[in-house]
Coordinates of C-alpha atoms and ligand atoms in Angstrom, one line a residue:
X1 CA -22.1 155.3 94.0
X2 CA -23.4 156.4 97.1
X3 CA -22.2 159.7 98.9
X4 CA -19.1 159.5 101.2
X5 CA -19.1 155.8 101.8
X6 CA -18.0 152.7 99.6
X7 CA -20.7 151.1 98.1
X8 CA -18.5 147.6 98.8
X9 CA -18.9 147.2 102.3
X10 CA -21.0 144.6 104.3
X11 CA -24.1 145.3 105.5
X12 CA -26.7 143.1 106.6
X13 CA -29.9 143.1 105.8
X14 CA -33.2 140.7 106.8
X15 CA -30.7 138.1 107.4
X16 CA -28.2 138.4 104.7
X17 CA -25.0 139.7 104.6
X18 CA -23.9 141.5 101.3
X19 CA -22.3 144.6 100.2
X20 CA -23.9 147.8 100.8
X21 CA -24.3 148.9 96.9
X22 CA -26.4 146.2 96.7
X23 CA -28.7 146.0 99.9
X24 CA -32.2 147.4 98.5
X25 CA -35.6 147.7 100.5
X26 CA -39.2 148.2 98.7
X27 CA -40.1 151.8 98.5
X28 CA -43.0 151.3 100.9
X29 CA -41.2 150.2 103.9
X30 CA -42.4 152.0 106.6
X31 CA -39.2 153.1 108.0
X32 CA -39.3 155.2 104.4
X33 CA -42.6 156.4 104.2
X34 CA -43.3 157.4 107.9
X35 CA -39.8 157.1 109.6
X36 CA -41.8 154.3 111.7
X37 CA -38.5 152.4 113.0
X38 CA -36.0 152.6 115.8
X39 CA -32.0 152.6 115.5
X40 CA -29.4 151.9 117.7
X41 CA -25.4 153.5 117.4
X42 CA -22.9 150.9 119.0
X43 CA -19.3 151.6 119.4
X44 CA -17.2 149.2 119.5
X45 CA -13.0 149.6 120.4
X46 CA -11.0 146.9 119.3
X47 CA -13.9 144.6 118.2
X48 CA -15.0 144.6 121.4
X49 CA -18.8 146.2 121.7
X50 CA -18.9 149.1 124.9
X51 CA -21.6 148.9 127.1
X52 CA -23.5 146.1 124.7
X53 CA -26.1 145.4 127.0
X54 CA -26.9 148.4 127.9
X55 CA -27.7 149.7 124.3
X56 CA -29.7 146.4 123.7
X57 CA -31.5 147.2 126.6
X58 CA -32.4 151.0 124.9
X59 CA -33.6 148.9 122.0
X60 CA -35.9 147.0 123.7
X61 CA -37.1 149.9 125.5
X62 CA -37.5 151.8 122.0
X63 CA -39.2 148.6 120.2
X64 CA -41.5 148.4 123.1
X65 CA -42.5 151.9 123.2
X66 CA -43.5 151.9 119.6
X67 CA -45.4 148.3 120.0
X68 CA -42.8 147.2 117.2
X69 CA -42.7 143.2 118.0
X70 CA -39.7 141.4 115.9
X71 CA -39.8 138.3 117.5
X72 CA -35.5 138.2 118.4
X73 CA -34.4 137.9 121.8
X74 CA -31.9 139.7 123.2
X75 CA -29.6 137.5 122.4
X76 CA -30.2 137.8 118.9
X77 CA -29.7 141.8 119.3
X78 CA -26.3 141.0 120.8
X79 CA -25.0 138.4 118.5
X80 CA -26.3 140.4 115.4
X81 CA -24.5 143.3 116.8
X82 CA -21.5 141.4 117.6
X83 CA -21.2 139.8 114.4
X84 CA -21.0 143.4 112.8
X85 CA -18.4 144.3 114.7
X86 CA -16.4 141.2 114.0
X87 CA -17.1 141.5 110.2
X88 CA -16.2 145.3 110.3
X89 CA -13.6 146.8 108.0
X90 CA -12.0 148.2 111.4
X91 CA -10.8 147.1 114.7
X92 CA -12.3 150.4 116.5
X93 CA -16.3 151.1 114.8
X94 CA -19.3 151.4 115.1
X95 CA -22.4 149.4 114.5
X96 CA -25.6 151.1 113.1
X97 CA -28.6 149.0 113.9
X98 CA -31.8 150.0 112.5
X99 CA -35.3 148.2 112.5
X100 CA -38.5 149.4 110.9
X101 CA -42.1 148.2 110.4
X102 CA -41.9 146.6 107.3
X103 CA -43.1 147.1 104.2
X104 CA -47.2 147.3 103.7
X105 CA -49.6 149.1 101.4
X106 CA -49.5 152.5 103.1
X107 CA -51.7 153.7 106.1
X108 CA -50.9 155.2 109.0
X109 CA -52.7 151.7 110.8
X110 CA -49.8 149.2 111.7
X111 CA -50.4 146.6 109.3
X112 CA -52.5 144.3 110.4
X113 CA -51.5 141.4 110.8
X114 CA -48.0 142.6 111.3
X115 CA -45.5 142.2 108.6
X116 CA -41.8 141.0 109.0
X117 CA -40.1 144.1 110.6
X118 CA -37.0 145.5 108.4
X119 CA -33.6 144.8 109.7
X120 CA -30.6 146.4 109.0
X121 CA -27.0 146.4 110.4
X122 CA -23.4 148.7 109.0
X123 CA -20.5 149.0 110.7
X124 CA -18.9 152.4 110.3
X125 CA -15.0 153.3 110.6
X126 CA -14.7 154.8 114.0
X127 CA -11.9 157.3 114.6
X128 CA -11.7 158.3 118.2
X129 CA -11.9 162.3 119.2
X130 CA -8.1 163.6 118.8
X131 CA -6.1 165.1 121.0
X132 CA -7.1 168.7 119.3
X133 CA -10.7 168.4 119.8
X134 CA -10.1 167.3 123.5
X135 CA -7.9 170.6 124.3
X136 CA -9.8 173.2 121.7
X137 CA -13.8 171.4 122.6
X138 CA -17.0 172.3 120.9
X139 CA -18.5 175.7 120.8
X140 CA -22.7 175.5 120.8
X141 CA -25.5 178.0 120.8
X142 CA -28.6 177.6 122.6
X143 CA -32.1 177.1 120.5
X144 CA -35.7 176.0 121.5
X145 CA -36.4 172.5 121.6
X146 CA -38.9 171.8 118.8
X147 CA -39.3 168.4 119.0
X148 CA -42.0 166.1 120.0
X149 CA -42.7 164.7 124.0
X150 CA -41.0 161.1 123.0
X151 CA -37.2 162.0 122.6
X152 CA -36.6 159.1 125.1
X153 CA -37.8 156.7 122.4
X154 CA -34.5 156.4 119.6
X155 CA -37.0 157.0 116.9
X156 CA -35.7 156.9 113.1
X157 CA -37.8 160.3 113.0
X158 CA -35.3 162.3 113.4
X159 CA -36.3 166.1 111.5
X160 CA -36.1 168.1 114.7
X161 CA -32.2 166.8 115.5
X162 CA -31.2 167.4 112.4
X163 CA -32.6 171.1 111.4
X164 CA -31.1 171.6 115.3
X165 CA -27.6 170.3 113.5
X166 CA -28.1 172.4 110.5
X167 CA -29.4 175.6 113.1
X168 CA -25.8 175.4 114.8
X169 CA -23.8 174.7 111.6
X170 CA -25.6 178.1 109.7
X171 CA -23.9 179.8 113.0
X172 CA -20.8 178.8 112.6
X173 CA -20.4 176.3 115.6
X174 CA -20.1 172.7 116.6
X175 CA -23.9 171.5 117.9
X176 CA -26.8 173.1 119.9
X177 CA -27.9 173.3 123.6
X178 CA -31.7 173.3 123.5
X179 CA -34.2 174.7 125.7
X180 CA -38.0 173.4 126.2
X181 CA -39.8 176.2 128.3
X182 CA -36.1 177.2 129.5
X183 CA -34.8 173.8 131.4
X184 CA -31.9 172.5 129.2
X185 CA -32.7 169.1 127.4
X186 CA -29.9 167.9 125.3
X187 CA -28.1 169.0 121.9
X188 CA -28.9 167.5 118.3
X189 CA -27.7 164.4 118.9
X190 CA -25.6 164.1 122.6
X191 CA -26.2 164.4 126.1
X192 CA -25.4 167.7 127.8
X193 CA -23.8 167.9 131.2
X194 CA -23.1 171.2 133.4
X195 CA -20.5 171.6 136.4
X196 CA -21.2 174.1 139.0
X197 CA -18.6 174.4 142.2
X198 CA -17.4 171.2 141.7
X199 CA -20.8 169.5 141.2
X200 CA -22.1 167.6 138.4
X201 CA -25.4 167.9 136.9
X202 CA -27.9 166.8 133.8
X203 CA -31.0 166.8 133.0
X204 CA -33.6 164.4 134.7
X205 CA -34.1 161.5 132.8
X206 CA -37.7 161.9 131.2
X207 CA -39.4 161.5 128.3
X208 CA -37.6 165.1 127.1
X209 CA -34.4 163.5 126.7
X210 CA -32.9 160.6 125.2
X211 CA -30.9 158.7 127.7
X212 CA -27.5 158.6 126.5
X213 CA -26.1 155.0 127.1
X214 CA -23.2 157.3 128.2
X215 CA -25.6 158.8 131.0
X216 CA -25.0 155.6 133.2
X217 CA -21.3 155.3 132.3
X218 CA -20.9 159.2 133.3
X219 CA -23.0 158.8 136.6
X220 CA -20.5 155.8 137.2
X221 CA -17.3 157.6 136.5
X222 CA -18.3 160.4 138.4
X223 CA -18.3 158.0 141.4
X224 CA -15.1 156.8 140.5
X225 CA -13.8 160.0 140.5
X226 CA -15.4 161.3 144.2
X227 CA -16.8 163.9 141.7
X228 CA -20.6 164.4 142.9
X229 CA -23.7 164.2 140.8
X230 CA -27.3 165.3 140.9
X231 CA -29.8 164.8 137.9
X232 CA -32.3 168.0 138.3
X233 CA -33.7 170.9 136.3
X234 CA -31.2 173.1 134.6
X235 CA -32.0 176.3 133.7
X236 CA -30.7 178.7 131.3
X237 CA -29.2 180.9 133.6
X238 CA -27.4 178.5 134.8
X239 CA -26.1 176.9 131.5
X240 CA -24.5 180.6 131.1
X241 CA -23.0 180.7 134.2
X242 CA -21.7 177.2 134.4
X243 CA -18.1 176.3 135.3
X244 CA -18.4 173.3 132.9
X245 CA -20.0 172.1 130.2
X246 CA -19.6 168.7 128.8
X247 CA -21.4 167.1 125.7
X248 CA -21.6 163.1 125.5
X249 CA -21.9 160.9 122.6
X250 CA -21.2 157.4 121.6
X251 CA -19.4 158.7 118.5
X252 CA -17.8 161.6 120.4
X253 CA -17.7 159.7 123.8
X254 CA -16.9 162.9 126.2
X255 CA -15.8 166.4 125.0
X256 CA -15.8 170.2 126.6
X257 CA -17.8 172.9 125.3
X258 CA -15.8 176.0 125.4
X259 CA -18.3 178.7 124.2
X260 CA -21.8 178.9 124.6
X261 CA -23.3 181.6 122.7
X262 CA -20.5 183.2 121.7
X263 CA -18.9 183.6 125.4
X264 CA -16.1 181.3 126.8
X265 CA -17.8 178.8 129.4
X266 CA -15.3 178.9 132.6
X267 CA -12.1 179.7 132.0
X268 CA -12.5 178.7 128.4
X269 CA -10.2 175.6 128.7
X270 CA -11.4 172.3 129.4
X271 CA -11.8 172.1 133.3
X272 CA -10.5 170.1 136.2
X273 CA -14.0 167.7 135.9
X274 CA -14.0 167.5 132.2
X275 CA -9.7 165.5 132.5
X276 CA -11.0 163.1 135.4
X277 CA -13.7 162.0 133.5
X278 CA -12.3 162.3 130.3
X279 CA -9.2 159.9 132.1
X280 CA -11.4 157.9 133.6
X281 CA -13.3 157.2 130.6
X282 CA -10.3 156.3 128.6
X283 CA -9.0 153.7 131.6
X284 CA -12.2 151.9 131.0
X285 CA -11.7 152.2 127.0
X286 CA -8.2 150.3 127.9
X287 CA -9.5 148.0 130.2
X288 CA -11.9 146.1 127.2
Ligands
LIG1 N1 -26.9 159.8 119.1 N2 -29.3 162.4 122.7 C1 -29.6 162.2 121.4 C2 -30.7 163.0 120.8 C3 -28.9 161.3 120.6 O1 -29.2 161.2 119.3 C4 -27.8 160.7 121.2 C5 -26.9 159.7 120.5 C6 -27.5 160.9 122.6 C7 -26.4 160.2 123.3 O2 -26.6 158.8 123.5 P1 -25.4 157.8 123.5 O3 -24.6 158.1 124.7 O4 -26.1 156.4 123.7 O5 -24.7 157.9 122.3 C8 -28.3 161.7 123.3 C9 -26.2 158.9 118.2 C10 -24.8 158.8 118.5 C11 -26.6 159.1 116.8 O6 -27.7 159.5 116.5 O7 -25.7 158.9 115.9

């Protein structure tokens, strides 16, 4: 039995497809012992994988940042991921993809020579935001950002984004806004955008940040929408006084926040930039 999930469904694993319950890897596999791996979240609506090429091109990126060489192209990334989604127990999902080390005697040292690197693929129901969470949006509190200078790497090691989680759940809300030396970077596990007089803004796109595959599809629908956008320095200030805030994820794909510590943000409804882009994105949903 395994918490919250059925233990029957297919996962693959180092080239082998089999049911979850009985995919096993050795104790010492690095992604275990030092969280030394990368991951990937792909959704997928109506077996069809959004923006696939774009989240194979974060892998790369993330593989290569960590000097973690597996060998597969990128058109083994795709087909693996593709082949999850195909084999998935839903049309709509989502496709975990997760790659470690490998398994050696432990020591900080990558093993020399390198061992085979750990691969492993699920496919996850994926039930789209409702129509409730898209009128009543998220409410967030602001924190420090505790977390290391790499966020742009999807690192495995992912302590700091979840205690953040569990920081905004032991205050009764949705998800955090954090703060590193008071310019906004991004909540436990999304992308933060502001609106200000019509404008759209986010953070720069650094190493403080993960860039949200959604970053590019936002910057996009914002042109779409003749709604302008500039990536700068936000401050906290400004977070409280915005007219907007938006939060973007693959799993929650774009919602409103609707408090920020405690106070409405705006009006305290979701806001006239929030419904284009939230329409836009849906058009481009429909038109997979
Ligand atoms: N998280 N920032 C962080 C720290 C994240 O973990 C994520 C995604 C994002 C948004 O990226 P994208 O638009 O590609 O989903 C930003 C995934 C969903 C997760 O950890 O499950």
């Amino acid at each position: 039995m395994i918490q919250g999930i059925s233990s029957d469904s297919l996962v693959y694993l180092n080239g082998e497809y089999l049911p979850l319950g009985q995919a096993k890897i050795s104790v010492l596999d690095r992604g275990f012992i030092f969280g030394d791996g990368i991951y990937e979240v792909v959704p997928a609506y109506k077996r069809k994988p959004f923006r696939l090429n774009e989240h194979v091109a974060r892998l790369e990126r993330s593989l290569k940042a960590i000097k973690l060489e597996t060998g597969k192209t990128t058109e083994d990334w795709k087909r693996l991921m593709t082949d999850m989604v195909n084999k998935a127990e839903t049309d709509d999902t989502f496709v975990y993809l997760q790659v470690t080390r490998g398994v050696a005697r432990r020591d900080h040292a990558f093993p020399e020579p390198p061992v085979e690197p750990t691969i492993f693929l699920m496919s996850s129901p994926f039930v789209r935001p409702s129509a409730e969470l898209r009128t009543n949006g998220l409410r967030v509190v602001s924190m420090p950002d505790e977390r290391w200078y790499h966020c742009d790497i999807k690192s495995v090691s992912l302590l700091g984004n979840i205690l953040a989680k569990e920081y905004a759940l032991a205050k009764g809300v949705d998800d955090v806004i954090q703060f590193r030396n008071g310019i906004m970077t991004e909540a436990s596990s999304a992308n933060i955008w502001l609106v200000k007089d019509g404008v759209l803004m986010a953070p720069q796109k650094n190493n403080l940040i993960l860039e949200g595959i959604r970053y590019g599809f936002m910057e996009q629908l914002a042109a779409q929408c003749a709604v302008s956008f500039k990536a700068k320095d936000i401050t906290e200030a400004e977070v409280a006084q915005a007219d907007e805030l938006l939060f973007t994820s693959a799993t929650k794909e774009v919602l409103p926040i609707l408090e920020y510590n405690g106070k409405p943000v705006g009006k305290g409804v979701a806001g006239p930039v929030y419904q284009k882009l939230r329409a836009a994105y849906d058009m481009e949903v429909e038109k997979l």
